[in-house]
Short mmCIF file of C-alpha atoms in Angstrom, two decimals:
data_model
loop_
_atom_site.label_atom_id
_atom_site.label_comp_id
_atom_site.label_asym_id
_atom_site.label_seq_id
_atom_site.Cartn_x
_atom_site.Cartn_y
_atom_site.Cartn_z
CA MET A 1428 -20.83 27.80 12.58
CA ALA A 1429 -17.96 25.35 12.13
CA PHE A 1430 -14.93 26.70 10.31
CA LYS A 1431 -12.90 24.93 7.70
CA LYS A 1432 -9.29 24.41 8.72
CA ILE A 1433 -7.03 25.62 5.93
CA ALA A 1434 -3.40 24.53 5.64
CA ARG A 1435 -1.39 26.06 2.79
CA LEU A 1436 1.62 24.52 1.12
CA SER A 1437 3.57 27.76 1.61
CA SER A 1438 2.89 27.69 5.38
CA LEU A 1439 4.22 24.21 6.09
CA ARG A 1440 7.18 23.85 8.44
CA TRP A 1441 9.51 21.26 6.96
CA VAL A 1442 11.61 18.96 9.15
CA ASN A 1443 14.65 17.15 7.76
CA LEU A 1444 14.63 13.37 8.21
CA ASN A 1445 18.36 13.30 7.39
CA ILE A 1446 18.05 10.10 5.39
CA PRO A 1447 20.27 9.69 2.31
CA HIS A 1448 18.57 8.83 -0.96
CA ALA A 1449 20.31 5.43 -1.05
CA GLU A 1450 18.21 4.53 2.00
CA LEU A 1451 14.92 6.18 1.05
CA ASN A 1452 13.46 7.35 -2.24
CA ILE A 1453 9.86 8.41 -1.67
CA ASP A 1454 9.30 8.81 -5.42
CA ILE A 1455 9.55 5.01 -5.64
CA SER A 1456 8.50 3.87 -2.17
CA LEU A 1457 5.15 5.66 -2.18
CA GLN A 1458 4.24 4.70 -5.75
CA MET A 1459 5.11 1.02 -5.99
CA GLY A 1460 1.75 -0.48 -5.07
CA GLN A 1461 2.27 -1.12 -1.37
CA CYS A 1462 0.30 1.83 0.08
CA PHE A 1463 -2.64 3.76 -1.35
CA ASN A 1464 -3.10 6.69 1.03
CA TRP A 1465 -0.73 9.22 -0.58
CA LYS A 1466 -1.78 11.93 -3.01
CA ILE A 1467 0.97 13.18 -5.31
CA ILE A 1468 1.00 16.90 -6.08
CA ASP A 1469 3.33 18.19 -8.77
CA THR A 1470 4.17 21.76 -7.77
CA GLY A 1471 6.06 22.45 -10.97
CA THR A 1472 9.46 23.99 -10.33
CA ASN A 1473 9.25 23.08 -6.64
CA GLY A 1474 8.98 19.35 -7.31
CA LYS A 1475 6.56 16.77 -5.99
CA VAL A 1476 4.83 16.91 -2.64
CA TYR A 1477 3.12 13.85 -1.19
CA ILE A 1478 0.24 14.30 1.25
CA GLY A 1479 -1.05 11.35 3.21
CA HIS A 1480 -1.12 9.61 6.56
CA VAL A 1481 1.41 7.89 8.83
CA PRO A 1482 0.59 5.48 11.69
CA GLY A 1483 1.00 7.06 15.11
CA ILE A 1484 0.48 10.60 13.83
CA SER A 1485 -3.29 10.61 14.20
CA CYS A 1486 -3.55 14.34 14.86
CA SER A 1487 -2.48 15.41 11.37
CA PRO A 1488 -2.01 14.41 7.76
CA VAL A 1489 1.63 14.42 6.68
CA ALA A 1490 3.38 16.09 3.75
CA LEU A 1491 6.61 14.71 2.30
CA LYS A 1492 9.05 16.12 -0.21
CA ARG A 1493 12.42 15.13 -1.58
CA THR A 1494 15.31 17.49 -2.23
CA ASP A 1495 18.76 16.90 -3.67
CA GLU A 1496 20.09 16.32 -0.17
CA SER A 1497 17.42 14.53 1.85
CA THR A 1498 13.73 13.87 2.54
CA PHE A 1499 11.63 16.34 4.54
CA PHE A 1500 8.23 16.04 6.20
CA ALA A 1501 5.67 18.45 7.65
CA LEU A 1502 2.61 18.00 9.84
CA ILE A 1503 -0.10 19.62 7.76
CA ALA A 1504 -2.54 20.32 10.61
CA GLU A 1505 0.18 22.29 12.40
CA ALA A 1506 -0.14 24.94 9.69
CA ALA A 1507 -3.95 24.95 9.68
CA VAL A 1508 -5.96 28.09 10.49
CA ASP A 1509 -9.71 28.32 10.89
CA ALA A 1510 -11.34 29.84 7.83
CA GLU A 1511 -14.80 30.47 6.42
CA PRO A 1512 -15.36 30.77 2.66
CA HIS A 1513 -16.95 34.02 1.54
CA SER A 1514 -20.31 33.84 -0.20
CA SER A 1515 -18.51 34.09 -3.52
CA GLY A 1516 -16.46 31.03 -2.69
CA ARG A 1517 -13.27 33.08 -3.06
CA GLY A 1518 -10.96 34.28 -0.33
CA VAL A 1519 -11.14 33.36 3.35
CA LYS A 1520 -11.81 35.00 6.65
CA ARG A 1521 -9.00 33.96 8.96
CA GLU A 1522 -9.10 33.51 12.69
CA SER A 1523 -6.19 33.17 15.06
CA LYS A 1524 -3.92 30.22 14.44
CA LYS A 1525 -4.13 27.62 17.18
CA LYS A 1526 -1.10 25.91 18.64
CA SER A 1527 -0.82 22.30 17.51
CA SER A 1528 -1.10 19.59 20.15
CA GLY A 1529 0.73 17.08 17.99
CA PRO A 1530 4.00 15.26 18.65
CA SER A 1531 7.30 17.03 19.15
CA ASP A 1532 9.79 17.09 16.28
CA VAL A 1533 11.79 14.29 17.89
CA GLU A 1534 8.67 12.15 18.37
CA ALA A 1535 7.47 12.83 14.84
CA VAL A 1536 10.88 11.99 13.34
CA ASN A 1537 10.87 8.69 15.23
CA LEU A 1538 7.37 7.87 13.96
CA MET A 1539 8.38 8.71 10.40
CA LYS A 1540 11.47 6.51 10.67
CA SER A 1541 9.36 3.69 12.09
CA TYR A 1542 6.99 4.05 9.12
CA PHE A 1543 9.90 3.77 6.69
CA GLN A 1544 11.49 0.96 8.74
CA MET A 1545 14.81 2.70 9.13
CA ASP A 1546 16.08 0.01 11.49
CA TYR A 1547 17.86 -1.83 8.67
CA SER A 1548 20.29 -0.76 5.93
CA LEU A 1549 18.63 -0.85 2.53
CA SER A 1550 21.92 -0.27 0.70
CA GLU A 1551 23.40 -3.34 2.41
CA CYS A 1552 20.37 -5.38 1.39
CA TYR A 1553 20.74 -4.15 -2.19
CA GLY A 1554 24.36 -5.31 -2.15
CA GLN A 1555 23.51 -8.75 -0.78
CA TRP A 1556 20.61 -9.29 -3.16
CA SER A 1557 22.74 -8.19 -6.13
CA GLU A 1558 25.46 -10.72 -5.32
CA ASN A 1559 23.02 -13.56 -5.88
CA CYS A 1560 21.16 -12.18 -8.89
CA PRO A 1561 22.57 -10.33 -11.93
CA ARG A 1562 19.11 -9.07 -12.85
CA MET A 1563 18.56 -7.68 -9.36
CA LYS A 1564 21.94 -5.95 -9.64
CA VAL A 1565 20.72 -3.99 -12.68
CA ILE A 1566 17.36 -3.12 -11.14
CA ALA A 1567 18.89 -2.12 -7.81
CA ALA A 1568 21.29 0.24 -9.58
CA HIS A 1569 18.41 2.08 -11.26
CA LEU A 1570 15.68 2.00 -8.58
CA VAL A 1571 17.65 3.18 -5.60
CA GLY A 1572 15.96 3.66 -2.22
CA ALA A 1573 12.79 1.58 -2.73
CA ARG A 1574 11.84 0.87 0.86
CA VAL A 1575 8.88 -1.12 2.24
CA CYS A 1576 6.72 0.94 4.61
CA ARG A 1577 5.33 -0.26 7.95
CA GLN A 1578 1.62 0.56 7.59
CA ASP A 1579 -1.32 0.47 9.95
CA PRO A 1580 -2.65 -3.14 9.86
CA TRP A 1581 -6.35 -2.21 9.92
CA GLU A 1582 -6.08 0.29 7.07
CA CYS A 1583 -3.77 -1.97 5.07
CA LEU A 1584 -6.16 -4.91 5.45
CA ILE A 1585 -9.07 -2.92 4.04
CA SER A 1586 -6.82 -1.54 1.28
CA PHE A 1587 -5.81 -4.98 0.04
CA ILE A 1588 -9.30 -6.41 0.25
CA CYS A 1589 -10.16 -3.53 -2.11
CA SER A 1590 -7.21 -4.46 -4.33
CA SER A 1591 -8.73 -7.71 -5.60
CA ASN A 1592 -8.97 -7.49 -9.42
CA ASN A 1593 -8.20 -3.79 -9.27
CA ASN A 1594 -5.49 -1.31 -10.30
CA ILE A 1595 -3.53 1.15 -8.16
CA LYS A 1596 -5.38 4.26 -9.39
CA ARG A 1597 -8.83 2.83 -8.74
CA ILE A 1598 -7.85 1.38 -5.34
CA THR A 1599 -6.64 4.84 -4.30
CA GLN A 1600 -9.90 6.45 -5.45
CA ILE A 1601 -12.02 3.89 -3.59
CA LEU A 1602 -10.11 4.40 -0.36
CA GLU A 1603 -10.35 8.17 -0.67
CA ARG A 1604 -14.14 7.90 -0.94
CA PHE A 1605 -14.11 5.54 2.04
CA ARG A 1606 -12.22 8.11 4.14
CA THR A 1607 -14.45 10.96 3.03
CA SER A 1608 -17.66 9.04 3.76
CA PHE A 1609 -16.76 7.55 7.13
CA GLY A 1610 -13.60 9.23 8.45
CA GLN A 1611 -13.16 12.38 10.51
CA TYR A 1612 -12.43 15.69 8.79
CA MET A 1613 -8.91 16.88 9.68
CA CYS A 1614 -8.15 19.91 7.52
CA THR A 1615 -8.13 21.20 3.96
CA PHE A 1616 -4.80 21.36 2.16
CA VAL A 1617 -4.40 24.27 -0.29
CA MET A 1618 -1.78 24.08 -3.00
CA ASP A 1619 -0.30 27.58 -3.41
CA ASP A 1620 2.92 27.24 -5.36
CA PRO A 1621 5.24 30.13 -4.48
CA ASN A 1622 6.25 30.17 -8.14
CA PRO A 1623 3.03 30.99 -10.07
CA ASN A 1624 4.81 30.33 -13.37
CA GLY A 1625 5.51 26.70 -12.47
CA ALA A 1626 3.48 24.19 -14.45
CA THR A 1627 1.36 22.31 -11.92
CA GLU A 1628 -1.02 19.39 -12.16
CA PHE A 1629 -3.78 21.02 -10.12
CA GLY A 1630 -3.08 24.72 -10.38
CA SER A 1631 -2.51 27.22 -7.61
CA GLY A 1632 -5.40 27.30 -5.15
CA ALA A 1633 -6.45 23.67 -5.60
CA GLU A 1634 -7.92 22.27 -2.38
CA PHE A 1635 -7.90 18.77 -0.90
CA ALA A 1636 -10.09 18.00 2.12
CA MET A 1637 -8.31 15.41 4.22
CA TYR A 1638 -10.00 12.81 6.41
CA SER A 1639 -8.71 10.21 8.83
CA PHE A 1640 -9.18 6.52 8.06
CA PRO A 1641 -12.31 5.44 9.96
CA THR A 1642 -11.87 3.18 12.97
CA ILE A 1643 -13.87 -0.01 13.38
CA ASP A 1644 -15.86 1.68 16.16
CA ALA A 1645 -16.67 4.62 13.87
CA LEU A 1646 -17.98 2.26 11.19
CA LEU A 1647 -20.11 0.32 13.66
CA ALA A 1648 -21.62 3.60 14.84
CA GLN A 1649 -22.81 4.16 11.25
CA ASP A 1650 -24.13 0.64 10.64
CA PRO A 1651 -27.91 0.28 11.07
CA ALA A 1652 -27.37 -3.45 11.77
CA SER A 1653 -25.11 -2.66 14.75
CA PRO A 1654 -26.53 -2.29 18.27
CA VAL A 1655 -24.12 0.60 18.87
CA ALA A 1656 -25.23 2.63 15.83
CA SER A 1657 -25.53 6.27 16.89
CA VAL A 1658 -25.01 8.54 13.87
CA ALA A 1659 -25.68 8.63 10.13
CA ARG A 1660 -26.49 5.09 9.09
CA ASP A 1661 -24.55 4.73 5.85
CA PHE A 1662 -22.23 1.80 6.59
CA THR A 1663 -24.21 -0.80 4.65
CA THR A 1664 -23.29 -3.19 1.88
CA ALA A 1665 -25.52 -1.26 -0.55
CA PHE A 1666 -23.83 2.07 0.25
CA LEU A 1667 -20.36 0.51 -0.10
CA GLN A 1668 -21.32 -0.91 -3.47
CA GLU A 1669 -23.05 2.13 -4.94
CA HIS A 1670 -21.28 5.13 -3.42
CA ILE A 1671 -17.80 3.82 -2.56
CA GLY A 1672 -17.52 1.68 -5.70
CA LEU A 1673 -16.55 -1.55 -3.96
CA GLY A 1674 -18.79 -3.84 -5.99
CA TYR A 1675 -18.62 -7.47 -4.84
CA ARG A 1676 -15.94 -6.50 -2.28
CA ALA A 1677 -18.52 -4.52 -0.28
CA LYS A 1678 -19.78 -7.56 1.61
CA PHE A 1679 -16.21 -8.56 2.45
CA ILE A 1680 -15.48 -5.15 3.98
CA HIS A 1681 -18.77 -5.07 5.89
CA ASN A 1682 -18.39 -8.60 7.25
CA THR A 1683 -14.71 -8.11 8.11
CA VAL A 1684 -15.58 -5.10 10.27
CA HIS A 1685 -18.08 -7.15 12.26
CA GLN A 1686 -15.74 -10.13 12.55
CA LEU A 1687 -12.91 -7.95 13.86
CA ALA A 1688 -15.32 -6.19 16.21
CA ALA A 1689 -16.16 -9.52 17.84
CA LEU A 1690 -12.53 -10.23 18.74
CA GLY A 1691 -12.49 -8.01 21.81
CA GLY A 1692 -15.79 -9.19 23.28
CA SER A 1693 -18.63 -7.01 24.45
CA THR A 1694 -16.65 -5.11 27.11
CA THR A 1695 -13.75 -3.97 24.91
CA PRO A 1696 -13.91 -1.29 22.19
CA ALA A 1697 -13.86 -2.98 18.80
CA SER A 1698 -10.73 -1.18 17.60
CA THR A 1699 -8.85 -2.13 20.78
CA GLY A 1700 -9.67 -5.80 20.37
CA ALA A 1701 -8.72 -5.78 16.70
CA ASN A 1702 -5.41 -4.03 17.38
CA ALA A 1703 -4.54 -6.59 20.06
CA TRP A 1704 -5.29 -9.38 17.60
CA PHE A 1705 -3.07 -7.81 14.92
CA GLU A 1706 -0.26 -7.45 17.45
CA SER A 1707 -0.57 -11.12 18.40
CA ILE A 1708 0.56 -12.09 14.90
CA ARG A 1709 3.22 -9.42 14.49
CA ARG A 1710 6.71 -10.83 13.82
CA ALA A 1711 9.38 -10.44 16.46
CA PRO A 1712 12.42 -8.33 15.47
CA LEU A 1713 14.62 -10.05 12.89
CA ALA A 1714 17.53 -10.45 15.33
CA GLU A 1715 15.33 -12.51 17.66
CA TRP A 1716 14.15 -15.15 15.22
CA GLY A 1717 17.21 -15.68 13.04
CA GLY A 1718 15.58 -15.17 9.68
CA THR A 1719 14.92 -18.59 8.19
CA GLY A 1720 14.19 -22.16 9.09
CA VAL A 1721 11.33 -23.97 10.77
CA ASP A 1722 10.50 -21.06 13.10
CA GLY A 1723 10.19 -18.69 10.17
CA GLN A 1724 7.99 -21.11 8.25
CA ALA A 1725 5.71 -21.75 11.23
CA THR A 1726 5.37 -18.03 11.96
CA ARG A 1727 4.56 -17.19 8.33
CA ARG A 1728 1.96 -19.94 8.18
CA ARG A 1729 0.29 -18.87 11.41
CA ALA A 1730 -0.01 -15.25 10.25
CA GLN A 1731 -1.41 -16.32 6.90
CA ASP A 1732 -3.92 -18.71 8.47
CA GLU A 1733 -5.09 -16.15 11.03
CA LEU A 1734 -5.59 -13.37 8.50
CA ALA A 1735 -7.23 -15.69 5.96
CA ARG A 1736 -10.06 -16.30 8.45
CA LEU A 1737 -11.41 -12.88 7.49
CA PRO A 1738 -13.90 -12.46 4.62
CA GLY A 1739 -12.27 -11.64 1.29
CA VAL A 1740 -8.78 -12.50 2.52
CA GLY A 1741 -6.87 -15.18 0.64
CA ARG A 1742 -3.19 -16.12 0.76
CA LYS A 1743 -2.01 -13.10 -1.21
CA VAL A 1744 -3.95 -10.45 0.75
CA ALA A 1745 -2.94 -12.10 4.04
CA ASP A 1746 0.72 -12.03 3.01
CA CYS A 1747 0.49 -8.37 1.95
CA VAL A 1748 -0.76 -7.43 5.43
CA ALA A 1749 1.93 -9.57 7.07
CA LEU A 1750 4.70 -8.02 4.96
CA PHE A 1751 3.57 -4.38 4.87
CA CYS A 1752 2.34 -4.10 8.48
CA LEU A 1753 3.36 -6.91 10.77
CA ASP A 1754 7.14 -7.16 10.26
CA HIS A 1755 7.16 -10.45 8.35
CA ALA A 1756 10.06 -9.36 6.14
CA ASP A 1757 10.47 -12.80 4.53
CA VAL A 1758 6.86 -13.14 3.38
CA VAL A 1759 6.38 -13.03 -0.39
CA PRO A 1760 2.85 -12.17 -1.60
CA VAL A 1761 2.33 -13.97 -4.90
CA ASP A 1762 0.01 -12.78 -7.65
CA VAL A 1763 0.21 -13.27 -11.39
CA HIS A 1764 2.93 -10.59 -11.70
CA VAL A 1765 5.15 -12.22 -9.08
CA TYR A 1766 4.44 -15.62 -10.58
CA ASN A 1767 5.65 -14.35 -13.95
CA ILE A 1768 8.82 -12.91 -12.38
CA ALA A 1769 9.53 -16.26 -10.73
CA VAL A 1770 8.97 -18.27 -13.92
CA ARG A 1771 10.89 -15.87 -16.12
CA ASP A 1772 13.92 -15.30 -13.90
CA TYR A 1773 14.25 -17.98 -11.22
CA MET A 1774 12.33 -21.21 -11.87
CA ARG A 1775 12.60 -21.90 -15.59
CA ASP A 1776 15.54 -24.32 -15.28
CA SER A 1777 13.90 -26.54 -12.67
CA PRO A 1778 12.96 -29.97 -14.08
CA ALA A 1779 10.09 -30.12 -11.59
CA ASP A 1780 8.32 -27.17 -13.10
CA GLY A 1781 6.60 -28.95 -15.95
CA ASP A 1782 4.41 -26.55 -17.86
CA SER A 1783 5.41 -23.03 -16.79
CA LEU A 1784 1.95 -21.66 -17.59
CA VAL A 1785 -0.87 -22.08 -15.07
CA LEU A 1786 -4.33 -20.61 -14.80
CA THR A 1787 -4.50 -20.66 -11.00
CA LEU A 1788 -2.00 -20.61 -8.14
CA ASP A 1789 -2.60 -23.57 -5.85
CA ALA A 1790 -1.18 -23.68 -2.33
CA ARG A 1791 1.79 -25.83 -3.33
CA LEU A 1792 2.92 -23.58 -6.18
CA TYR A 1793 2.29 -20.45 -4.10
CA ALA A 1794 4.55 -21.76 -1.31
CA ARG A 1795 7.19 -22.91 -3.79
CA ILE A 1796 7.47 -19.46 -5.35
CA GLY A 1797 7.89 -17.88 -1.91
CA ASP A 1798 10.55 -20.44 -0.99
CA THR A 1799 12.38 -19.67 -4.25
CA PHE A 1800 12.57 -15.97 -3.33
CA ARG A 1801 13.63 -16.76 0.25
CA ALA A 1802 16.38 -19.09 -0.96
CA LYS A 1803 17.62 -16.39 -3.34
CA PHE A 1804 17.31 -13.28 -1.17
CA GLY A 1805 17.29 -14.46 2.44
CA PRO A 1806 15.44 -13.04 5.47
CA TYR A 1807 14.42 -9.83 3.65
CA ALA A 1808 13.01 -11.72 0.67
CA GLY A 1809 9.71 -9.86 0.93
CA PHE A 1810 11.50 -6.54 0.53
CA ALA A 1811 13.47 -7.88 -2.45
CA HIS A 1812 10.24 -9.08 -4.01
CA SER A 1813 8.78 -5.57 -3.64
CA LEU A 1814 11.70 -4.05 -5.55
CA LEU A 1815 11.34 -6.59 -8.36
CA PHE A 1816 7.59 -5.96 -8.42
CA ALA A 1817 8.18 -2.20 -8.67
CA ALA A 1818 10.43 -2.73 -11.68
CA GLU A 1819 7.47 -4.28 -13.53
CA LEU A 1820 5.29 -1.18 -13.06
CA PRO A 1821 4.97 1.16 -16.07
CA GLN A 1822 5.67 4.31 -14.02
CA PHE A 1823 9.27 3.20 -13.49
CA ALA A 1824 10.02 2.02 -17.03
CA ASP A 1825 11.87 5.23 -17.90
CA SER A 1826 14.27 4.62 -15.00
CA LEU A 1827 15.37 1.20 -16.27
CA PRO A 1828 17.66 0.19 -19.15
CA VAL A 1829 15.82 -0.25 -22.44
CA ASP A 1830 16.82 -3.91 -22.81
CA VAL A 1831 15.32 -4.76 -19.40
CA VAL A 1832 12.05 -3.01 -20.27
CA LEU A 1833 11.86 -4.72 -23.67
CA GLN A 1834 12.50 -8.12 -22.12
CA MET A 1835 9.65 -7.61 -19.65
CA ARG A 1836 7.33 -6.42 -22.40
CA ASP A 1837 8.15 -9.31 -24.74
CA PHE A 1838 7.67 -11.83 -21.93
CA LYS A 1839 4.25 -10.40 -21.04
CA VAL A 1840 3.15 -10.48 -24.69
CA ALA A 1841 4.30 -14.08 -25.11
CA LYS A 1842 2.64 -15.21 -21.87
CA ALA A 1843 -0.60 -13.47 -22.78
CA ALA A 1844 -0.64 -15.33 -26.10
CA GLU A 1845 0.10 -18.65 -24.39
CA LEU A 1846 -2.60 -18.03 -21.81
CA LYS A 1847 -5.15 -17.24 -24.50
CA GLN A 1848 -4.23 -20.42 -26.33
CA LEU A 1849 -4.43 -22.53 -23.17
CA LYS A 1850 -7.85 -21.13 -22.29
CA GLN A 1851 -9.07 -21.97 -25.80
CA VAL A 1852 -7.73 -25.53 -25.53
CA LYS A 1853 -9.54 -26.01 -22.22
CA ALA A 1854 -12.73 -24.48 -23.63
CA ASP A 1855 -12.60 -26.81 -26.65
CA ALA A 1856 -12.07 -29.79 -24.36
CA ARG A 1857 -15.11 -28.84 -22.27
CA LYS A 1858 -17.16 -28.40 -25.43
CA ARG A 1859 -16.17 -31.86 -26.74
CA LYS A 1860 -16.97 -33.44 -23.38
CA HIS A 1861 -20.37 -31.77 -23.32
CA GLU A 1862 -21.15 -32.84 -26.88
CA GLY A 1863 -20.15 -36.40 -26.03
CA THR A 1864 -22.72 -36.59 -23.25
CA THR A 1865 -25.64 -35.21 -25.27
#
């Protein structure tokens, strides 16, 4: 029989990334709505541990923890041993531990630093952004180390298609079901806090089965409509709706998989063709393109147009993939939250604004908001936008000054009231028009 692979928290081998907290704070970076593949485990007196996945480390899930000095990581599968549950469900029968075939420490450190984009100084960016914006200066002083991650484009694309009209908690749950249903089992992580008296969220002995994110080829192999289907045939729109919880997004995911699969032609594995297409719209290193100007605008537009060809991908989702995966550091994804930040803090004095309240973001206004951020924060405007977005999230309210939090709250309340009133005015106007024609 096949054995479960058990990896215990107490058996992990931690490697120091040697990154100061001013350059990386995982407590912010992994919880600010840019990535949804990290589970947070509160181990009580031993602090938080994050378990998730990093591009390039396909052999193992990754654990991360923060200490007073630095950030550490561990390859979870490296600590895994084969185990079979007893009939009672308690205890395990252990076999010999197998040597991991994963990357060396040096290789793994490099992959982790690539994921956290350690090729630029975040503290220098904070300083530059703060010079041009008093509000940013306050936020930067209280949310130190909020760094944008470089994610896998395929996984990020699916994640943000799922994000439409959704919240962070539910997006994370949907993607976990997606992994469990279609991904490959990697190992089971067991939380065994060395301090049994520590108050923990899950309790000692809690288990988390961890699965890889399914490749396009793996999904096609499970799609009864695909000519290459070879295993369990569950990758259907109905299954995505009912069992994954995707609702109307299910058809977007299903159709996107088939559209990406067609990119490589019939002689190339679907995942290979899709990866080559993603790489074709990746941004060149910042030093090579100079940051702003016509070249930057043309490159941003091309990436947005290419990604928006996919089902369920509009301007905002396209820009999220470009920013969080494809090195477009000056791209600013705009949703209602970013729109409100722009109106509240950066665009209210412009005589061209007119009414600051809108029901929809048209292409002109969307581009204008992005240009406003780029003019204010320069070639890393997308990263600055992410910090300002994080400051609006309720999980970071306790880290900010009370007056900043109250200002954000009062603005949201006022805008909600204005929006309700505007919708009523429009509804009344439609009603009068209808009555006038009958």
